Amino acid sequence: MEPARHDEPHLPTPTLWPLGFAVGIAVVLVGLIVNPVWISSIGGLIVVVFGVLWARAATAELRGQAVPVEPEEGERREAGVGDAPAVPANVGEAAMPPPAPGERFPRNRFLEASTLGLGLLIGGIVTVPIAGFAVLPAFLGQKRHKVDLGPVTAFPEGQWFIATFATDPADAEVSRRTAFIRNNGIYKNEPSFTIISNRCAHLGCPVQANGPTADILGLKTVTEHTANGKLTLIPTVPAGFGCPCHGGQYDTEGNRTAGPPVRALDRWSFEINHGRLVLLSMYSVAKVDGTGAQAHIHWYGEAGPGEHLDGPEQWFYPLQPPHH
């Protein structure tokens, strides 16, 4: 009993390379939202590896390698029943015309490779510009604006001020910010300042000082015009800081003491330029040990409200673009 052979062409054995390639593309797309640096890079590596393996499998015949195929078996029947007389091998025409002189592979293989290459080229032309326009603007051309807060002598040692200022003179009202500033005195031969942002670490609501301000204290509110525009300094004596929206509470170093915030308040870096206090950029703080000039700040790059800075929770937040 011999199995009857069919004339259908044998197909290559199915592989997992296309599935791996698709998984890599999905990881890249998810990474663009979650973490373009690490997750998208891992997805890109998966795409490259499985893409190469898929291309090698698809072009195995072009490279002269035998493609493993599974034999096909038809219906078994008794030999000699219904068989047509065998045709001698030297009778009839050739199944395929002989290849032309110099032809290395059939036309169908050339078309297969050309279609695959053209598809990859078109995919790159369509995908790369879209991804670039969607992702790169947040990371390129970000200007940092220094903020002049006036002379250091305007900040008596140990006195807190609620400072309101514009970070960008061209968009004064839109870029207006508020910070809590205290002069800590001289530390290691340099002026020391505590400059805390009023952006709540929960959802970004404006935090207020928990204490009396200028009118109650009998102190004068100072209004100046600097290179960044209007600057207002309101004296205050805070026992801490509180968010009126959801009840988040912080101590005078910005550490969370109660409520839903997940970390301490952000801070501003600064420099002293020709005797004037100049703000540079904001950074985020997990917690602060100590107080004043001796405080040890556990700082990180600026993160959005509600984002954890340390521990495994930080892995679930997207990469932040640069801020000024």
mmCIF file of C-alpha atoms in Angstrom:
data_model
loop_
_atom_site.group_PDB
_atom_site.id
_atom_site.type_symbol
_atom_site.label_atom_id
_atom_site.label_comp_id
_atom_site.label_asym_id
_atom_site.label_seq_id
_atom_site.Cartn_x
_atom_site.Cartn_y
_atom_site.Cartn_z
ATOM 1 C CA MET A 1 0.000 0.000 0.000
ATOM 2 C CA GLU A 2 1.682 3.185 -1.178
ATOM 3 C CA PRO A 3 0.346 6.606 -0.217
ATOM 4 C CA ALA A 4 -0.909 8.568 -3.192
ATOM 5 C CA ARG A 5 1.135 11.696 -3.808
ATOM 6 C CA HIS A 6 -0.574 14.918 -4.784
ATOM 7 C CA ASP A 7 0.825 17.519 -7.149
ATOM 8 C CA GLU A 8 0.205 20.484 -4.838
ATOM 9 C CA PRO A 9 3.407 22.382 -3.912
ATOM 10 C CA HIS A 10 4.845 21.755 -0.487
ATOM 11 C CA LEU A 11 4.738 24.802 1.778
ATOM 12 C CA PRO A 12 7.487 25.640 4.283
ATOM 13 C CA THR A 13 6.888 24.702 7.883
ATOM 14 C CA PRO A 14 5.149 27.529 9.826
ATOM 15 C CA THR A 15 7.460 29.543 12.094
ATOM 16 C CA LEU A 16 7.054 31.833 15.086
ATOM 17 C CA TRP A 17 9.175 34.641 13.600
ATOM 18 C CA PRO A 18 6.207 36.732 12.307
ATOM 19 C CA LEU A 19 4.518 36.461 15.699
ATOM 20 C CA GLY A 20 7.673 37.616 17.482
ATOM 21 C CA PHE A 21 8.013 40.490 15.006
ATOM 22 C CA ALA A 22 4.427 41.603 15.741
ATOM 23 C CA VAL A 23 5.034 41.387 19.498
ATOM 24 C CA GLY A 24 8.111 43.596 19.072
ATOM 25 C CA ILE A 25 6.080 46.219 17.191
ATOM 26 C CA ALA A 26 3.485 46.194 19.994
ATOM 27 C CA VAL A 27 6.199 46.657 22.628
ATOM 28 C CA VAL A 28 7.630 49.611 20.687
ATOM 29 C CA LEU A 29 4.224 51.314 20.498
ATOM 30 C CA VAL A 30 3.556 50.759 24.193
ATOM 31 C CA GLY A 31 7.049 52.001 25.029
ATOM 32 C CA LEU A 32 6.462 55.278 23.189
ATOM 33 C CA ILE A 33 3.807 56.022 25.810
ATOM 34 C CA VAL A 34 5.297 54.411 28.912
ATOM 35 C CA ASN A 35 9.074 54.720 28.554
ATOM 36 C CA PRO A 36 10.584 55.536 25.144
ATOM 37 C CA VAL A 37 14.158 54.969 26.327
ATOM 38 C CA TRP A 38 13.967 51.508 27.843
ATOM 39 C CA ILE A 39 10.755 49.778 26.776
ATOM 40 C CA SER A 40 10.835 51.065 23.184
ATOM 41 C CA SER A 41 14.491 50.058 22.938
ATOM 42 C CA ILE A 42 13.646 46.536 24.092
ATOM 43 C CA GLY A 43 10.803 46.412 21.573
ATOM 44 C CA GLY A 44 13.112 47.633 18.809
ATOM 45 C CA LEU A 45 15.603 44.888 19.669
ATOM 46 C CA ILE A 46 12.823 42.267 19.497
ATOM 47 C CA VAL A 47 11.723 43.640 16.114
ATOM 48 C CA VAL A 48 15.254 43.508 14.717
ATOM 49 C CA VAL A 49 15.975 39.977 15.968
ATOM 50 C CA PHE A 50 12.702 38.435 14.817
ATOM 51 C CA GLY A 51 12.735 40.475 11.606
ATOM 52 C CA VAL A 52 16.146 39.088 10.682
ATOM 53 C CA LEU A 53 15.083 35.536 11.532
ATOM 54 C CA TRP A 54 11.870 35.959 9.533
ATOM 55 C CA ALA A 55 13.748 37.331 6.532
ATOM 56 C CA ARG A 56 16.272 34.486 6.706
ATOM 57 C CA ALA A 57 13.472 31.927 6.776
ATOM 58 C CA ALA A 58 11.641 33.598 3.891
ATOM 59 C CA THR A 59 14.760 33.795 1.719
ATOM 60 C CA ALA A 60 16.217 30.402 2.564
ATOM 61 C CA GLU A 61 15.623 29.102 -0.975
ATOM 62 C CA LEU A 62 17.249 32.187 -2.460
ATOM 63 C CA ARG A 63 20.365 31.429 -0.473
ATOM 64 C CA GLY A 64 20.388 27.826 -1.650
ATOM 65 C CA GLN A 65 19.320 26.281 1.648
ATOM 66 C CA ALA A 66 16.840 23.464 1.691
ATOM 67 C CA VAL A 67 13.516 24.432 3.233
ATOM 68 C CA PRO A 68 12.202 21.698 5.540
ATOM 69 C CA VAL A 69 8.749 20.537 4.507
ATOM 70 C CA GLU A 70 6.422 17.985 5.922
ATOM 71 C CA PRO A 71 5.404 15.165 3.580
ATOM 72 C CA GLU A 72 1.790 15.129 2.511
ATOM 73 C CA GLU A 73 -0.111 11.890 2.557
ATOM 74 C CA GLY A 74 -3.257 11.196 0.585
ATOM 75 C CA GLU A 75 -5.875 8.523 0.826
ATOM 76 C CA ARG A 76 -4.479 4.998 0.986
ATOM 77 C CA ARG A 77 -5.787 2.472 -1.479
ATOM 78 C CA GLU A 78 -4.766 -0.889 -2.884
ATOM 79 C CA ALA A 79 -1.984 -0.740 -5.452
ATOM 80 C CA GLY A 80 -3.055 -1.242 -9.037
ATOM 81 C CA VAL A 81 -6.667 -0.238 -8.480
ATOM 82 C CA GLY A 82 -7.531 2.761 -10.655
ATOM 83 C CA ASP A 83 -3.895 3.421 -11.609
ATOM 84 C CA ALA A 84 -3.208 4.831 -15.055
ATOM 85 C CA PRO A 85 -0.356 3.316 -17.001
ATOM 86 C CA ALA A 86 2.952 4.759 -15.981
ATOM 87 C CA VAL A 87 4.468 7.270 -18.404
ATOM 88 C CA PRO A 88 8.145 6.701 -19.149
ATOM 89 C CA ALA A 89 10.439 9.460 -18.010
ATOM 90 C CA ASN A 90 11.732 10.082 -21.560
ATOM 91 C CA VAL A 91 8.256 10.622 -22.989
ATOM 92 C CA GLY A 92 6.516 14.023 -23.115
ATOM 93 C CA GLU A 93 7.695 17.566 -22.666
ATOM 94 C CA ALA A 94 9.741 18.981 -19.817
ATOM 95 C CA ALA A 95 7.767 20.164 -16.781
ATOM 96 C CA MET A 96 9.594 23.517 -16.839
ATOM 97 C CA PRO A 97 11.645 25.153 -19.537
ATOM 98 C CA PRO A 98 15.356 25.059 -18.876
ATOM 99 C CA PRO A 99 16.698 28.227 -17.201
ATOM 100 C CA ALA A 100 18.111 30.860 -19.477
ATOM 101 C CA PRO A 101 21.900 31.158 -19.585
ATOM 102 C CA GLY A 102 23.118 33.146 -16.570
ATOM 103 C CA GLU A 103 19.812 32.914 -14.664
ATOM 104 C CA ARG A 104 20.575 32.199 -11.015
ATOM 105 C CA PHE A 105 17.056 31.841 -9.653
ATOM 106 C CA PRO A 106 13.491 31.812 -10.991
ATOM 107 C CA ARG A 107 11.481 34.988 -11.405
ATOM 108 C CA ASN A 108 9.027 34.152 -8.621
ATOM 109 C CA ARG A 109 11.832 34.163 -6.070
ATOM 110 C CA PHE A 110 13.022 37.534 -7.281
ATOM 111 C CA LEU A 111 9.494 38.947 -6.996
ATOM 112 C CA GLU A 112 9.128 37.522 -3.494
ATOM 113 C CA ALA A 113 12.338 39.148 -2.287
ATOM 114 C CA SER A 114 11.525 42.427 -4.032
ATOM 115 C CA THR A 115 8.060 42.580 -2.483
ATOM 116 C CA LEU A 116 9.447 41.911 0.993
ATOM 117 C CA GLY A 117 12.129 44.569 0.642
ATOM 118 C CA LEU A 118 9.719 47.119 -0.814
ATOM 119 C CA GLY A 119 7.277 46.505 2.032
ATOM 120 C CA LEU A 120 9.986 47.135 4.609
ATOM 121 C CA LEU A 121 11.028 50.330 2.829
ATOM 122 C CA ILE A 122 7.460 51.656 2.649
ATOM 123 C CA GLY A 123 6.862 50.757 6.296
ATOM 124 C CA GLY A 124 9.944 52.709 7.340
ATOM 125 C CA ILE A 125 9.046 55.717 5.216
ATOM 126 C CA VAL A 126 5.556 55.844 6.735
ATOM 127 C CA THR A 127 6.445 55.014 10.357
ATOM 128 C CA VAL A 128 9.640 56.958 11.045
ATOM 129 C CA PRO A 129 8.328 60.472 10.216
ATOM 130 C CA ILE A 130 5.096 59.927 12.166
ATOM 131 C CA ALA A 131 6.959 58.657 15.219
ATOM 132 C CA GLY A 132 9.461 61.495 14.932
ATOM 133 C CA PHE A 133 6.828 64.240 14.739
ATOM 134 C CA ALA A 134 4.887 62.665 17.617
ATOM 135 C CA VAL A 135 7.770 62.103 20.040
ATOM 136 C CA LEU A 136 10.764 64.322 19.248
ATOM 137 C CA PRO A 137 9.246 67.822 19.747
ATOM 138 C CA ALA A 138 8.883 67.157 23.469
ATOM 139 C CA PHE A 139 12.603 66.378 23.733
ATOM 140 C CA LEU A 140 14.153 68.929 21.360
ATOM 141 C CA GLY A 141 14.368 72.703 21.461
ATOM 142 C CA GLN A 142 13.364 73.014 25.111
ATOM 143 C CA LYS A 143 14.658 76.374 26.315
ATOM 144 C CA ARG A 144 15.582 77.008 29.923
ATOM 145 C CA HIS A 145 14.705 80.466 31.243
ATOM 146 C CA LYS A 146 16.577 81.856 34.211
ATOM 147 C CA VAL A 147 14.452 83.855 36.630
ATOM 148 C CA ASP A 148 15.901 86.945 38.316
ATOM 149 C CA LEU A 149 14.418 87.320 41.821
ATOM 150 C CA GLY A 150 16.322 90.448 42.755
ATOM 151 C CA PRO A 151 19.207 91.059 45.169
ATOM 152 C CA VAL A 152 20.011 88.591 47.920
ATOM 153 C CA THR A 153 19.679 91.421 50.438
ATOM 154 C CA ALA A 154 15.924 91.483 49.733
ATOM 155 C CA PHE A 155 15.652 88.142 51.574
ATOM 156 C CA PRO A 156 16.447 88.526 55.312
ATOM 157 C CA GLU A 157 17.913 85.396 56.871
ATOM 158 C CA GLY A 158 15.281 83.010 58.278
ATOM 159 C CA GLN A 159 12.339 84.875 56.717
ATOM 160 C CA TRP A 160 9.929 83.034 54.429
ATOM 161 C CA PHE A 161 8.501 84.739 51.343
ATOM 162 C CA ILE A 162 5.747 83.763 48.935
ATOM 163 C CA ALA A 163 7.325 84.742 45.617
ATOM 164 C CA THR A 164 5.259 85.135 42.455
ATOM 165 C CA PHE A 165 7.166 85.548 39.180
ATOM 166 C CA ALA A 166 7.159 84.792 35.440
ATOM 167 C CA THR A 167 9.519 82.180 34.051
ATOM 168 C CA ASP A 168 9.261 83.465 30.464
ATOM 169 C CA PRO A 169 9.035 87.234 29.848
ATOM 170 C CA ALA A 170 7.395 86.612 26.454
ATOM 171 C CA ASP A 171 4.486 84.786 28.159
ATOM 172 C CA ALA A 172 4.428 86.576 31.467
ATOM 173 C CA GLU A 173 0.919 85.670 32.647
ATOM 174 C CA VAL A 174 0.882 82.161 31.226
ATOM 175 C CA SER A 175 4.281 81.328 32.721
ATOM 176 C CA ARG A 176 3.600 82.879 36.148
ATOM 177 C CA ARG A 177 4.707 80.642 39.006
ATOM 178 C CA THR A 178 4.788 80.723 42.801
ATOM 179 C CA ALA A 179 7.486 79.488 45.168
ATOM 180 C CA PHE A 180 8.176 79.584 48.900
ATOM 181 C CA ILE A 181 11.636 81.043 49.571
ATOM 182 C CA ARG A 182 13.707 81.146 52.746
ATOM 183 C CA ASN A 183 17.232 82.473 53.194
ATOM 184 C CA ASN A 184 19.139 79.885 55.250
ATOM 185 C CA GLY A 185 22.197 82.107 55.706
ATOM 186 C CA ILE A 186 25.767 81.251 54.749
ATOM 187 C CA TYR A 187 26.746 77.579 54.418
ATOM 188 C CA LYS A 188 30.258 76.592 53.396
ATOM 189 C CA ASN A 189 31.018 80.172 52.399
ATOM 190 C CA GLU A 190 28.036 80.271 50.022
ATOM 191 C CA PRO A 191 24.513 81.689 50.473
ATOM 192 C CA SER A 192 21.953 78.939 51.098
ATOM 193 C CA PHE A 193 18.288 79.148 50.114
ATOM 194 C CA THR A 194 15.319 76.803 50.426
ATOM 195 C CA ILE A 195 13.103 77.352 47.363
ATOM 196 C CA ILE A 196 10.010 75.139 47.298
ATOM 197 C CA SER A 197 7.461 74.964 44.476
ATOM 198 C CA ASN A 198 3.794 75.472 45.361
ATOM 199 C CA ARG A 199 2.689 72.724 42.925
ATOM 200 C CA CYS A 200 1.097 69.936 44.947
ATOM 201 C CA ALA A 201 2.700 66.525 44.429
ATOM 202 C CA HIS A 202 -0.764 64.943 44.285
ATOM 203 C CA LEU A 203 -2.510 66.505 41.283
ATOM 204 C CA GLY A 204 -0.694 69.813 40.830
ATOM 205 C CA CYS A 205 -3.067 72.124 42.717
ATOM 206 C CA PRO A 206 -1.588 75.339 44.195
ATOM 207 C CA VAL A 207 -0.316 74.742 47.717
ATOM 208 C CA GLN A 208 -0.700 77.525 50.297
ATOM 209 C CA ALA A 209 1.359 78.522 53.301
ATOM 210 C CA ASN A 210 -0.211 77.420 56.603
ATOM 211 C CA GLY A 211 0.428 80.605 58.545
ATOM 212 C CA PRO A 212 -0.021 84.370 58.709
ATOM 213 C CA THR A 213 1.153 86.636 55.895
ATOM 214 C CA ALA A 214 2.196 90.253 55.427
ATOM 215 C CA ASP A 215 -0.849 92.171 56.677
ATOM 216 C CA ILE A 216 -1.251 90.128 59.855
ATOM 217 C CA LEU A 217 2.487 90.197 60.529
ATOM 218 C CA GLY A 218 2.691 93.909 59.940
ATOM 219 C CA LEU A 219 5.277 93.373 57.196
ATOM 220 C CA LYS A 220 5.313 94.979 53.795
ATOM 221 C CA THR A 221 4.654 93.155 50.536
ATOM 222 C CA VAL A 222 7.473 93.880 48.097
ATOM 223 C CA THR A 223 6.787 94.399 44.389
ATOM 224 C CA GLU A 224 9.677 94.748 41.953
ATOM 225 C CA HIS A 225 10.257 94.645 38.220
ATOM 226 C CA THR A 226 13.150 92.441 37.144
ATOM 227 C CA ALA A 227 14.365 91.133 33.804
ATOM 228 C CA ASN A 228 11.525 88.583 33.917
ATOM 229 C CA GLY A 229 8.810 91.114 34.650
ATOM 230 C CA LYS A 230 6.776 91.724 37.775
ATOM 231 C CA LEU A 231 7.990 90.060 40.990
ATOM 232 C CA THR A 232 5.931 89.942 44.195
ATOM 233 C CA LEU A 233 7.376 88.926 47.579
ATOM 234 C CA ILE A 234 4.872 88.363 50.405
ATOM 235 C CA PRO A 235 6.374 87.703 53.858
ATOM 236 C CA THR A 236 4.894 84.736 55.730
ATOM 237 C CA VAL A 237 5.522 82.550 58.782
ATOM 238 C CA PRO A 238 4.336 79.091 57.762
ATOM 239 C CA ALA A 239 3.938 76.145 60.103
ATOM 240 C CA GLY A 240 3.882 74.069 56.941
ATOM 241 C CA PHE A 241 2.125 74.011 53.588
ATOM 242 C CA GLY A 242 -1.309 72.696 52.676
ATOM 243 C CA CYS A 243 -3.298 71.934 49.552
ATOM 244 C CA PRO A 244 -6.887 73.253 49.686
ATOM 245 C CA CYS A 245 -8.083 70.829 46.997
ATOM 246 C CA HIS A 246 -7.588 67.375 48.501
ATOM 247 C CA GLY A 247 -6.034 68.008 51.903
ATOM 248 C CA GLY A 248 -2.380 67.235 51.197
ATOM 249 C CA GLN A 249 -0.113 68.540 53.972
ATOM 250 C CA TYR A 250 3.635 69.222 54.041
ATOM 251 C CA ASP A 251 6.133 70.412 56.628
ATOM 252 C CA THR A 252 8.375 73.452 56.163
ATOM 253 C CA GLU A 253 10.927 71.384 54.211
ATOM 254 C CA GLY A 254 8.230 70.183 51.812
ATOM 255 C CA ASN A 255 7.970 66.629 53.159
ATOM 256 C CA ARG A 256 4.522 65.078 52.951
ATOM 257 C CA THR A 257 2.940 64.737 56.385
ATOM 258 C CA ALA A 258 -0.671 63.838 55.510
ATOM 259 C CA GLY A 259 -3.093 63.357 52.656
ATOM 260 C CA PRO A 260 -2.824 61.786 49.192
ATOM 261 C CA PRO A 261 0.503 63.211 47.836
ATOM 262 C CA VAL A 262 3.048 60.498 47.030
ATOM 263 C CA ARG A 263 6.214 62.510 47.689
ATOM 264 C CA ALA A 264 7.629 65.836 48.874
ATOM 265 C CA LEU A 265 7.108 69.159 47.096
ATOM 266 C CA ASP A 266 9.340 69.976 44.147
ATOM 267 C CA ARG A 267 12.174 72.488 44.513
ATOM 268 C CA TRP A 268 13.985 75.058 42.380
ATOM 269 C CA SER A 269 17.727 75.042 41.805
ATOM 270 C CA PHE A 270 19.379 78.449 41.956
ATOM 271 C CA GLU A 271 22.573 80.422 41.600
ATOM 272 C CA ILE A 272 23.899 83.709 42.933
ATOM 273 C CA ASN A 273 24.863 85.976 40.029
ATOM 274 C CA HIS A 274 26.445 89.320 40.909
ATOM 275 C CA GLY A 275 24.674 89.372 44.258
ATOM 276 C CA ARG A 276 21.255 88.493 42.792
ATOM 277 C CA LEU A 277 19.200 85.358 43.404
ATOM 278 C CA VAL A 278 18.523 83.582 40.108
ATOM 279 C CA LEU A 279 16.272 80.534 39.710
ATOM 280 C CA LEU A 280 17.399 77.853 37.247
ATOM 281 C CA SER A 281 15.091 74.841 36.902
ATOM 282 C CA MET A 282 12.786 72.687 38.978
ATOM 283 C CA TYR A 283 13.559 69.206 40.203
ATOM 284 C CA SER A 284 11.482 66.657 42.086
ATOM 285 C CA VAL A 285 12.137 65.472 45.624
ATOM 286 C CA ALA A 286 11.322 62.123 47.219
ATOM 287 C CA LYS A 287 12.035 63.343 50.765
ATOM 288 C CA VAL A 288 14.238 65.715 52.738
ATOM 289 C CA ASP A 289 16.316 64.747 55.782
ATOM 290 C CA GLY A 290 17.259 67.609 58.097
ATOM 291 C CA THR A 291 16.384 71.263 57.777
ATOM 292 C CA GLY A 292 17.689 74.474 56.276
ATOM 293 C CA ALA A 293 21.216 74.599 54.911
ATOM 294 C CA GLN A 294 22.067 71.195 56.461
ATOM 295 C CA ALA A 295 19.154 69.424 54.766
ATOM 296 C CA HIS A 296 19.937 66.295 52.730
ATOM 297 C CA ILE A 297 17.654 66.344 49.671
ATOM 298 C CA HIS A 298 16.794 63.091 47.877
ATOM 299 C CA TRP A 299 16.316 64.698 44.486
ATOM 300 C CA TYR A 300 15.408 63.395 41.023
ATOM 301 C CA GLY A 301 14.656 64.869 37.605
ATOM 302 C CA GLU A 302 11.404 66.777 37.413
ATOM 303 C CA ALA A 303 8.378 64.472 37.413
ATOM 304 C CA GLY A 304 4.672 65.130 37.068
ATOM 305 C CA PRO A 305 2.258 65.336 39.997
ATOM 306 C CA GLY A 306 1.292 61.973 41.434
ATOM 307 C CA GLU A 307 4.389 60.175 40.130
ATOM 308 C CA HIS A 308 6.520 58.081 42.444
ATOM 309 C CA LEU A 309 10.249 58.780 42.307
ATOM 310 C CA ASP A 310 11.623 55.715 44.069
ATOM 311 C CA GLY A 311 10.576 52.131 44.627
ATOM 312 C CA PRO A 312 9.004 49.807 42.047
ATOM 313 C CA GLU A 313 6.118 52.244 41.451
ATOM 314 C CA GLN A 314 8.411 54.517 39.430
ATOM 315 C CA TRP A 315 8.617 51.891 36.653
ATOM 316 C CA PHE A 316 4.969 52.448 35.712
ATOM 317 C CA TYR A 317 5.323 56.106 34.703
ATOM 318 C CA PRO A 318 6.391 57.440 31.297
ATOM 319 C CA LEU A 319 9.688 59.164 30.661
ATOM 320 C CA GLN A 320 9.418 62.902 31.207
ATOM 321 C CA PRO A 321 10.580 65.273 28.450
ATOM 322 C CA PRO A 322 13.070 67.955 29.490
ATOM 323 C CA HIS A 323 11.630 70.971 31.296
ATOM 324 C CA HIS A 324 13.043 74.456 31.613
#
